[in-house]
Tab-separated table of C-alpha atoms and ligand atoms in Angstrom:
chain	number	residue	atom	x	y	z
T	1	MET	CA	0.025	0.191	-0.072
T	2	ALA	CA	1.703	3.190	-1.019
T	3	LYS	CA	0.583	6.750	-2.202
T	4	ILE	CA	1.074	6.962	-5.857
T	5	LEU	CA	1.279	10.379	-7.908
T	6	VAL	CA	-0.149	9.663	-11.399
T	7	THR	CA	0.407	12.645	-13.833
T	8	GLY	CA	-2.174	12.624	-16.524
T	9	GLY	CA	-4.131	10.535	-14.489
T	10	THR	CA	-7.393	11.569	-16.327
T	11	GLY	CA	-6.195	10.679	-19.523
T	12	TYR	CA	-6.801	7.445	-21.636
T	13	ILE	CA	-4.047	5.138	-20.252
T	14	GLY	CA	-3.690	7.178	-16.991
T	15	SER	CA	-7.403	6.615	-16.002
T	16	HIS	CA	-7.062	2.842	-16.440
T	17	THR	CA	-3.892	2.590	-14.446
T	18	VAL	CA	-5.463	4.681	-11.541
T	19	VAL	CA	-8.309	2.157	-11.375
T	20	GLU	CA	-5.601	-0.856	-11.274
T	21	LEU	CA	-3.580	0.966	-8.462
T	22	GLN	CA	-6.635	1.349	-6.408
T	23	ASN	CA	-7.715	-2.261	-6.919
T	24	SER	CA	-4.259	-3.112	-5.777
T	25	GLY	CA	-4.788	-1.071	-2.606
T	26	HIS	CA	-2.707	1.865	-3.695
T	27	GLU	CA	-3.594	5.593	-2.829
T	28	VAL	CA	-3.728	7.736	-5.847
T	29	VAL	CA	-3.268	11.568	-6.450
T	30	ILE	CA	-3.792	12.623	-9.962
T	31	ILE	CA	-2.630	15.773	-11.330
T	32	ASP	CA	-3.871	16.797	-14.553
T	33	ASN	CA	-4.370	20.120	-16.400
T	34	LEU	CA	-7.334	18.589	-18.345
T	35	SER	CA	-5.796	19.911	-21.615
T	36	ASN	CA	-6.697	16.699	-23.258
T	37	SER	CA	-9.167	14.995	-20.699
T	38	ASN	CA	-12.192	15.629	-18.877
T	39	ILE	CA	-12.765	16.007	-15.310
T	40	GLU	CA	-16.067	13.709	-15.300
T	41	VAL	CA	-13.497	10.773	-15.842
T	42	LEU	CA	-13.072	10.930	-12.065
T	43	ASN	CA	-16.761	9.584	-11.666
T	44	GLY	CA	-15.819	6.831	-14.021
T	45	ILE	CA	-12.914	5.854	-11.973
T	46	GLU	CA	-15.024	6.226	-8.664
T	47	LYS	CA	-17.854	3.888	-10.288
T	48	ILE	CA	-15.396	1.271	-10.960
T	49	SER	CA	-13.114	1.218	-7.770
T	50	GLY	CA	-15.352	2.827	-5.271
T	51	ILE	CA	-12.861	5.450	-4.276
T	52	ARG	CA	-12.502	9.100	-5.835
T	53	PRO	CA	-8.942	9.801	-6.246
T	54	ALA	CA	-7.384	13.099	-4.928
T	55	PHE	CA	-7.295	15.390	-7.759
T	56	GLU	CA	-5.324	18.581	-8.632
T	57	ASN	CA	-5.773	20.496	-11.652
T	58	ILE	CA	-2.066	21.775	-12.183
T	59	ASP	CA	0.184	21.905	-15.115
T	60	CYS	CA	3.403	19.849	-14.829
T	61	VAL	CA	5.226	22.636	-16.784
T	62	ASP	CA	4.442	24.988	-13.722
T	63	TYR	CA	7.203	24.113	-11.133
T	64	VAL	CA	6.049	26.377	-8.221
T	65	SER	CA	2.447	24.697	-8.356
T	66	MET	CA	3.902	21.556	-8.530
T	67	ASP	CA	6.252	21.917	-5.589
T	68	LYS	CA	3.266	23.142	-3.566
T	69	MET	CA	1.322	20.125	-4.820
T	70	PHE	CA	4.157	18.055	-3.287
T	71	GLU	CA	4.084	19.853	-0.010
T	72	LYS	CA	0.337	19.299	0.410
T	73	HIS	CA	0.422	15.795	-0.543
T	74	GLN	CA	3.048	14.389	1.503
T	75	ASN	CA	4.504	10.898	1.688
T	76	ILE	CA	4.291	10.042	-2.149
T	77	LYS	CA	6.390	6.856	-2.878
T	78	ALA	CA	6.479	6.814	-6.546
T	79	ILE	CA	5.415	8.872	-9.469
T	80	ILE	CA	3.799	7.475	-12.849
T	81	HIS	CA	4.497	10.266	-15.288
T	82	PHE	CA	1.685	10.077	-18.096
T	83	ALA	CA	0.982	13.866	-18.628
T	84	ALA	CA	2.192	14.479	-22.393
T	85	SER	CA	1.116	15.733	-25.663
T	86	LYS	CA	0.840	12.930	-28.026
T	87	ALA	CA	-0.238	13.922	-31.432
T	88	VAL	CA	2.261	13.037	-33.892
T	89	GLY	CA	1.129	15.199	-36.486
T	90	GLU	CA	0.386	18.383	-34.288
T	91	SER	CA	3.906	17.818	-33.066
T	92	VAL	CA	5.173	18.496	-36.315
T	93	GLN	CA	3.172	21.838	-36.526
T	94	LYS	CA	3.846	22.888	-33.003
T	95	PRO	CA	7.365	21.363	-32.247
T	96	LEU	CA	8.341	24.069	-29.398
T	97	ALA	CA	5.023	23.384	-27.803
T	98	TYR	CA	5.762	19.422	-27.626
T	99	TYR	CA	9.498	19.936	-26.487
T	100	ARG	CA	8.283	22.555	-23.822
T	101	ASN	CA	5.256	20.529	-22.478
T	102	ASN	CA	6.907	16.929	-22.786
T	103	LEU	CA	10.344	17.816	-21.475
T	104	VAL	CA	9.871	20.706	-19.077
T	105	SER	CA	7.224	18.652	-17.336
T	106	LEU	CA	9.875	15.607	-16.933
T	107	ILE	CA	12.619	17.870	-15.907
T	108	ASN	CA	10.437	19.643	-13.117
T	109	LEU	CA	9.413	16.056	-11.596
T	110	LEU	CA	13.100	14.952	-11.518
T	111	GLN	CA	13.996	18.155	-9.888
T	112	LEU	CA	11.427	18.153	-7.409
T	113	MET	CA	11.805	14.554	-6.338
T	114	PRO	CA	14.860	14.612	-4.200
T	115	ILE	CA	13.584	17.831	-2.850
T	116	HIS	CA	10.367	15.786	-1.694
T	117	HIS	CA	12.099	12.626	-0.929
T	118	ILE	CA	10.746	10.790	-3.669
T	119	GLU	CA	13.013	8.165	-5.580
T	120	ASN	CA	10.803	6.183	-7.915
T	121	ILE	CA	9.438	7.183	-11.337
T	122	VAL	CA	7.711	5.357	-14.131
T	123	PHE	CA	8.183	6.948	-17.387
T	124	SER	CA	5.604	6.297	-20.454
T	125	SER	CA	7.743	5.779	-23.574
T	126	SER	CA	6.801	4.276	-26.718
T	127	CYS	CA	8.026	1.894	-29.283
T	128	THR	CA	8.346	4.835	-31.559
T	129	VAL	CA	11.811	4.974	-30.273
T	130	TYR	CA	12.694	2.052	-32.419
T	131	GLY	CA	11.470	3.591	-35.678
T	132	GLN	CA	11.265	0.819	-38.249
T	133	PRO	CA	13.128	-1.880	-36.214
T	134	ASP	CA	15.924	-4.008	-38.205
T	135	GLN	CA	14.598	-7.187	-36.643
T	136	LEU	CA	11.089	-8.065	-35.531
T	137	PRO	CA	9.875	-8.875	-32.813
T	138	VAL	CA	11.532	-6.029	-31.344
T	139	THR	CA	13.780	-6.181	-28.224
T	140	GLU	CA	14.621	-3.619	-25.507
T	141	ASN	CA	18.325	-3.864	-26.957
T	142	ALA	CA	17.208	-2.767	-30.461
T	143	PRO	CA	18.905	0.181	-31.595
T	144	ILE	CA	17.094	3.665	-31.100
T	145	LYS	CA	16.434	5.165	-34.469
T	146	PRO	CA	16.123	8.811	-35.375
T	147	ALA	CA	12.679	10.098	-34.502
T	148	LEU	CA	10.208	10.693	-36.979
T	149	SER	CA	8.338	13.479	-35.098
T	150	PRO	CA	9.186	15.939	-32.269
T	151	TYR	CA	6.663	13.956	-30.398
T	152	GLY	CA	8.719	10.681	-30.893
T	153	ASN	CA	11.883	12.706	-30.231
T	154	THR	CA	10.574	13.851	-26.953
T	155	LYS	CA	10.094	10.251	-25.875
T	156	GLN	CA	13.620	9.440	-27.081
T	157	ILE	CA	14.947	12.775	-25.155
T	158	GLY	CA	12.836	12.017	-22.027
T	159	GLU	CA	14.422	8.592	-21.739
T	160	GLU	CA	17.881	10.277	-21.960
T	161	ILE	CA	17.158	12.647	-19.620
T	162	ILE	CA	16.269	10.190	-16.930
T	163	ARG	CA	19.170	8.029	-17.797
T	164	ASP	CA	21.752	11.024	-17.315
T	165	THR	CA	19.996	12.304	-14.190
T	166	ILE	CA	20.034	8.776	-12.620
T	167	HIS	CA	23.612	8.314	-13.789
T	168	ALA	CA	24.644	11.531	-11.912
T	169	ASN	CA	22.497	10.769	-8.832
T	170	PRO	CA	22.233	7.018	-8.549
T	171	ASN	CA	21.426	6.957	-4.809
T	172	HIS	CA	18.404	9.230	-5.363
T	173	TYR	CA	16.545	7.716	-7.923
T	174	GLN	CA	15.470	4.725	-9.724
T	175	SER	CA	13.322	4.593	-12.921
T	176	ILE	CA	11.385	2.099	-14.965
T	177	ILE	CA	10.821	3.098	-18.467
T	178	LEU	CA	7.894	1.481	-20.307
T	179	ARG	CA	7.673	1.627	-23.999
T	180	TYR	CA	4.064	1.079	-25.291
T	181	PHE	CA	3.111	-0.451	-28.210
T	182	ASN	CA	-0.521	0.317	-29.639
T	183	PRO	CA	-2.953	0.765	-26.779
T	184	ILE	CA	-6.489	0.173	-27.574
T	185	GLY	CA	-9.912	-0.801	-26.065
T	186	ALA	CA	-11.490	0.411	-22.817
T	187	HIS	CA	-12.261	-0.821	-19.268
T	188	PRO	CA	-14.771	-3.581	-19.240
T	189	THR	CA	-17.448	-1.645	-17.375
T	190	ALA	CA	-17.283	0.878	-20.187
T	191	GLU	CA	-17.035	3.417	-17.504
T	192	ILE	CA	-13.711	4.816	-18.931
T	193	GLY	CA	-12.073	4.686	-22.243
T	194	GLU	CA	-10.473	6.787	-24.915
T	195	LEU	CA	-11.888	10.298	-25.498
T	196	PRO	CA	-10.202	11.814	-28.648
T	197	ASN	CA	-10.291	15.490	-28.897
T	198	GLY	CA	-12.088	16.197	-32.282
T	199	ILE	CA	-11.043	13.970	-35.459
T	200	PRO	CA	-9.237	10.952	-34.216
T	201	ASN	CA	-5.576	10.241	-35.239
T	202	ASN	CA	-5.580	6.797	-34.072
T	203	LEU	CA	-6.898	3.842	-35.711
T	204	LEU	CA	-9.428	2.305	-33.155
T	205	PRO	CA	-11.258	5.385	-32.370
T	206	PHE	CA	-11.779	6.218	-36.018
T	207	VAL	CA	-12.883	2.752	-36.599
T	208	THR	CA	-15.564	2.906	-33.641
T	209	GLN	CA	-16.567	6.385	-34.793
T	210	THR	CA	-17.075	5.227	-38.331
T	211	ALA	CA	-18.946	1.974	-37.207
T	212	ILE	CA	-21.462	4.215	-35.128
T	213	GLY	CA	-21.934	6.588	-38.018
T	214	LEU	CA	-19.920	9.683	-36.793
T	215	ARG	CA	-17.374	9.458	-39.411
T	216	LYS	CA	-18.608	8.242	-43.142
T	217	GLN	CA	-15.569	6.259	-43.977
T	218	LEU	CA	-12.318	5.073	-42.603
T	219	GLN	CA	-9.213	5.597	-44.632
T	220	VAL	CA	-6.616	2.896	-44.491
T	221	PHE	CA	-3.311	4.273	-45.053
T	222	GLY	CA	-1.681	2.235	-47.649
T	223	ASN	CA	-1.783	-1.394	-48.983
T	224	ASN	CA	1.402	-1.705	-50.534
T	225	TYR	CA	3.542	-2.418	-47.506
T	226	ASN	CA	5.587	-5.535	-47.283
T	227	THR	CA	3.215	-7.323	-45.179
T	228	PRO	CA	1.076	-10.219	-45.695
T	229	ASP	CA	-2.220	-8.358	-46.906
T	230	GLY	CA	-0.183	-5.007	-47.860
T	231	SER	CA	-1.461	-2.925	-44.934
T	232	ALA	CA	0.792	-1.785	-41.970
T	233	VAL	CA	1.268	-3.998	-39.057
T	234	ARG	CA	1.205	-3.038	-35.301
T	235	ASP	CA	1.196	-4.711	-32.025
T	236	TYR	CA	-2.230	-3.743	-30.446
T	237	ILE	CA	-2.555	-4.080	-26.755
T	238	HIS	CA	-5.631	-3.818	-24.419
T	239	VAL	CA	-5.158	-0.750	-22.440
T	240	VAL	CA	-6.301	-2.279	-18.886
T	241	ASP	CA	-3.398	-4.992	-19.607
T	242	LEU	CA	-1.259	-2.162	-20.244
T	243	ALA	CA	-2.270	-0.286	-16.936
T	244	LYS	CA	-1.671	-3.336	-14.998
T	245	ALA	CA	2.008	-3.415	-15.920
T	246	HIS	CA	2.379	-0.009	-14.299
T	247	VAL	CA	1.008	-1.407	-10.844
T	248	LEU	CA	3.957	-4.122	-11.219
T	249	ALA	CA	6.291	-1.452	-12.252
T	250	VAL	CA	5.689	0.758	-9.144
T	251	GLU	CA	5.625	-2.522	-6.783
T	252	ARG	CA	8.966	-3.639	-8.113
T	253	MET	CA	10.509	-0.447	-7.498
T	254	LEU	CA	8.973	-0.285	-3.850
T	255	MET	CA	10.106	-3.510	-3.093
T	256	ASN	CA	13.638	-2.842	-4.154
T	257	LYS	CA	13.317	-5.956	-6.813
T	258	THR	CA	14.973	-3.763	-9.709
T	259	LYS	CA	18.219	-4.896	-11.281
T	260	ASN	CA	19.467	-1.339	-12.261
T	261	THR	CA	18.741	2.058	-11.421
T	262	VAL	CA	16.927	2.411	-14.826
T	263	GLU	CA	15.060	-0.291	-16.443
T	264	ILE	CA	13.241	-0.549	-19.708
T	265	PHE	CA	10.461	-2.860	-20.563
T	266	ASN	CA	8.524	-3.327	-23.794
T	267	LEU	CA	4.787	-3.526	-23.092
T	268	GLY	CA	3.160	-5.267	-26.202
T	269	THR	CA	1.432	-8.789	-26.698
T	270	GLY	CA	4.321	-9.897	-29.049
T	271	ARG	CA	1.665	-10.382	-31.926
T	272	GLY	CA	1.498	-8.003	-35.103
T	273	LEU	CA	-1.980	-7.393	-36.854
T	274	SER	CA	-2.529	-5.447	-39.799
T	275	VAL	CA	-4.964	-2.601	-40.207
T	276	LEU	CA	-7.316	-4.673	-42.254
T	277	GLU	CA	-7.203	-7.533	-39.902
T	278	ILE	CA	-8.299	-5.084	-37.037
T	279	ILE	CA	-11.241	-3.820	-39.375
T	280	ASN	CA	-12.151	-7.315	-40.098
T	281	THR	CA	-11.953	-8.570	-36.765
T	282	PHE	CA	-13.897	-5.804	-35.486
T	283	GLU	CA	-16.831	-6.262	-37.769
T	284	LYS	CA	-16.656	-10.084	-36.955
T	285	VAL	CA	-17.085	-9.629	-33.074
T	286	THR	CA	-19.631	-6.833	-33.215
T	287	GLY	CA	-21.605	-7.618	-36.483
T	288	VAL	CA	-21.144	-3.773	-37.499
T	289	LYS	CA	-19.715	-2.798	-40.902
T	290	VAL	CA	-16.900	-0.269	-40.875
T	291	PRO	CA	-16.936	1.488	-44.503
T	292	TYR	CA	-13.527	2.152	-45.646
T	293	ARG	CA	-11.252	2.936	-48.620
T	294	ILE	CA	-7.615	2.712	-49.264
T	295	VAL	CA	-5.736	5.694	-49.905
T	296	ASP	CA	-2.087	6.479	-49.818
T	297	ARG	CA	0.361	5.710	-46.916
T	298	ARG	CA	0.453	8.236	-44.319
T	299	GLU	CA	3.556	10.148	-43.957
T	300	GLY	CA	6.009	9.271	-41.238
T	301	ASP	CA	4.186	5.861	-40.794
T	302	ILE	CA	6.263	2.551	-39.789
T	303	GLU	CA	5.598	-0.568	-42.163
T	304	LYS	CA	5.296	-2.885	-39.296
T	305	VAL	CA	6.385	-3.496	-35.722
T	306	TRP	CA	5.495	-5.732	-32.730
T	307	ALA	CA	7.087	-6.652	-29.348
T	308	GLU	CA	9.256	-9.185	-27.996
T	309	PRO	CA	7.572	-8.932	-24.633
T	310	GLY	CA	9.581	-11.802	-23.185
T	311	TYR	CA	11.739	-9.614	-20.850
T	312	ALA	CA	8.557	-7.640	-19.388
T	313	ASN	CA	7.073	-11.382	-19.058
T	314	SER	CA	9.880	-12.901	-17.048
T	315	GLU	CA	11.241	-9.945	-15.145
T	316	LEU	CA	8.265	-7.756	-14.241
T	317	GLY	CA	6.091	-11.088	-14.187
T	318	TRP	CA	3.465	-9.103	-16.638
T	319	VAL	CA	1.896	-10.760	-19.477
T	320	ALA	CA	-0.611	-9.220	-22.054
T	321	HIS	CA	-3.964	-11.490	-21.442
T	322	GLU	CA	-6.477	-10.284	-23.286
T	323	THR	CA	-7.482	-11.285	-26.867
T	324	VAL	CA	-7.896	-8.851	-29.666
T	325	GLU	CA	-11.499	-10.112	-29.897
T	326	GLU	CA	-12.236	-9.075	-26.228
T	327	THR	CA	-10.280	-5.788	-26.890
T	328	LEU	CA	-12.234	-4.583	-29.874
T	329	ARG	CA	-15.404	-5.729	-28.191
T	330	SER	CA	-14.373	-3.456	-25.014
T	331	ALA	CA	-13.698	-0.720	-27.844
T	332	TRP	CA	-17.273	-0.750	-29.351
T	333	ALA	CA	-19.027	-0.869	-25.853
T	334	TRP	CA	-17.307	2.425	-24.795
T	335	GLU	CA	-18.332	3.858	-28.192
T	336	LEU	CA	-21.748	2.790	-27.517
T	337	LYS	CA	-21.607	4.180	-23.977
T	338	LEU	CA	-20.504	7.438	-25.245
T	339	ALA	CA	-23.511	7.661	-27.596
T	340	GLU	CA	-25.809	6.699	-24.935
T	341	LYS	CA	-24.631	9.402	-22.627
T	342	GLY	CA	-25.269	11.854	-25.589
T	343	LYS	CA	-21.373	12.729	-25.979
T	344	HIS	CA	-21.522	12.539	-29.729
T	345	GLU	CA	-23.763	15.552	-30.123
A	1	LIG	N1	-4.227	4.010	-39.736
A	1	LIG	C1	-5.310	3.837	-40.626
A	1	LIG	N2	-6.194	5.030	-40.900
A	1	LIG	C2	-6.541	5.945	-39.890
A	1	LIG	C3	-5.693	5.931	-38.846
A	1	LIG	C4	-4.693	4.991	-38.579
A	1	LIG	O1	-5.142	3.193	-41.604
A	1	LIG	O2	-7.625	6.662	-39.703
A	1	LIG	C5	-3.262	3.362	-39.494
A	1	LIG	C6	-1.851	3.729	-39.519
A	1	LIG	O3	-1.581	4.058	-40.775
A	1	LIG	C7	-1.274	2.532	-38.834
A	1	LIG	C8	-1.969	2.018	-37.829
A	1	LIG	O4	-3.594	2.253	-38.315
A	1	LIG	O5	-0.474	1.822	-39.776
A	1	LIG	C9	-1.902	2.489	-36.550
A	1	LIG	O6	-1.899	3.818	-36.565
A	1	LIG	P1	-2.199	4.834	-35.119
A	1	LIG	O7	-2.322	6.100	-35.403
A	1	LIG	O8	-3.539	4.129	-34.247
A	1	LIG	O9	-0.839	4.321	-34.494
A	1	LIG	P2	0.648	4.534	-34.626
A	1	LIG	O10	1.148	3.096	-34.727
A	1	LIG	O11	0.781	5.321	-36.085
A	1	LIG	O12	1.092	5.361	-33.725
A	1	LIG	C10	0.895	4.837	-32.443
A	1	LIG	C11	0.874	6.241	-31.287
A	1	LIG	C12	1.798	7.176	-31.449
A	1	LIG	C13	3.251	6.684	-31.403
A	1	LIG	C14	3.275	5.281	-32.330
A	1	LIG	C15	4.814	4.771	-32.245
A	1	LIG	O13	-0.349	6.760	-31.684
A	1	LIG	O14	1.650	8.046	-30.214
A	1	LIG	O15	2.216	4.443	-32.152
A	1	LIG	O16	4.736	4.358	-30.870
A	1	LIG	F1	4.127	7.554	-31.644
């Protein structure tokens, strides 16, 4: 039982992680500036776990407010740092906003941690750091490739900032860096899920919004990749599976089970699925058609990537359990819930 700070805790992955932390008996403090999430998420969390987490509307970029927050919420044992901007295309348009938001927030946390006697931080990274890997499935030891967007670069630089900081102060910090593959789906209760702002960039929200009639047609970006059906391949992972890995990561640090002051884990299923496979499976499990057409490749897209999750399986004791069928069903149940609540008007 420990008090955990979750930055970005009302966001998509953050909210699912808060629920899993609570289910494991931990006390959660959320900070979020609600720039890409909604305060009502707290109601969803409370409905699932029966506990309303402490919440502070703070921007992690604001050092003074963060310092005050740590004064107010004493005895935090670990931080899970989700809060970040994450739209790849937008990051190309607004690089400075991305570098400021994603890097200054991390630097603030790392500066404030020793002042407030906090040693442990989990960092949300991404398989984007591997670019197009030379070998698949990709392991944690694969080389880091030049980032294809400022967003991707903030994840690479974020990892380096953590490594350098801990190298200089190995007695004051430890960190687990989690490299996510493609999180999709929603909590099985459909009380929380992904809430994209405007037109979705990611595949799954676009699929569910097209299925429900909010969008006329899904565009499949490319069918001439070197993959079995020509569409791009990703490792799609249920967001609840992903959330559970964060609980294990925090507990691993708190119980001093880490082997290094910085550890890196891939969080994926080890299974690659193409865009067309996702569409077909979605149609099969929901019985709902998804109108789509093939268009040109999207700039900056990787052809294929999927994880070697063996290290997370053996060392973290974590395995992605959910089937893709169940995961897609949960995404659809969430879209239906949004419609029922009138969130589409
Ligand atoms: N896709 C479509 N049509 C759409 C949206 C997506 O065909 O309308 C395709 C993409 O071309 C890609 C696949 O679906 O082949 C998945 O695309 P997403 O945008 O859902 O996910 P990405 O793999 O491109 O990006 C995700 C995260 C990024 C992260 C990246 C690598 O959204 O934040 O993985 O880690 F950088």
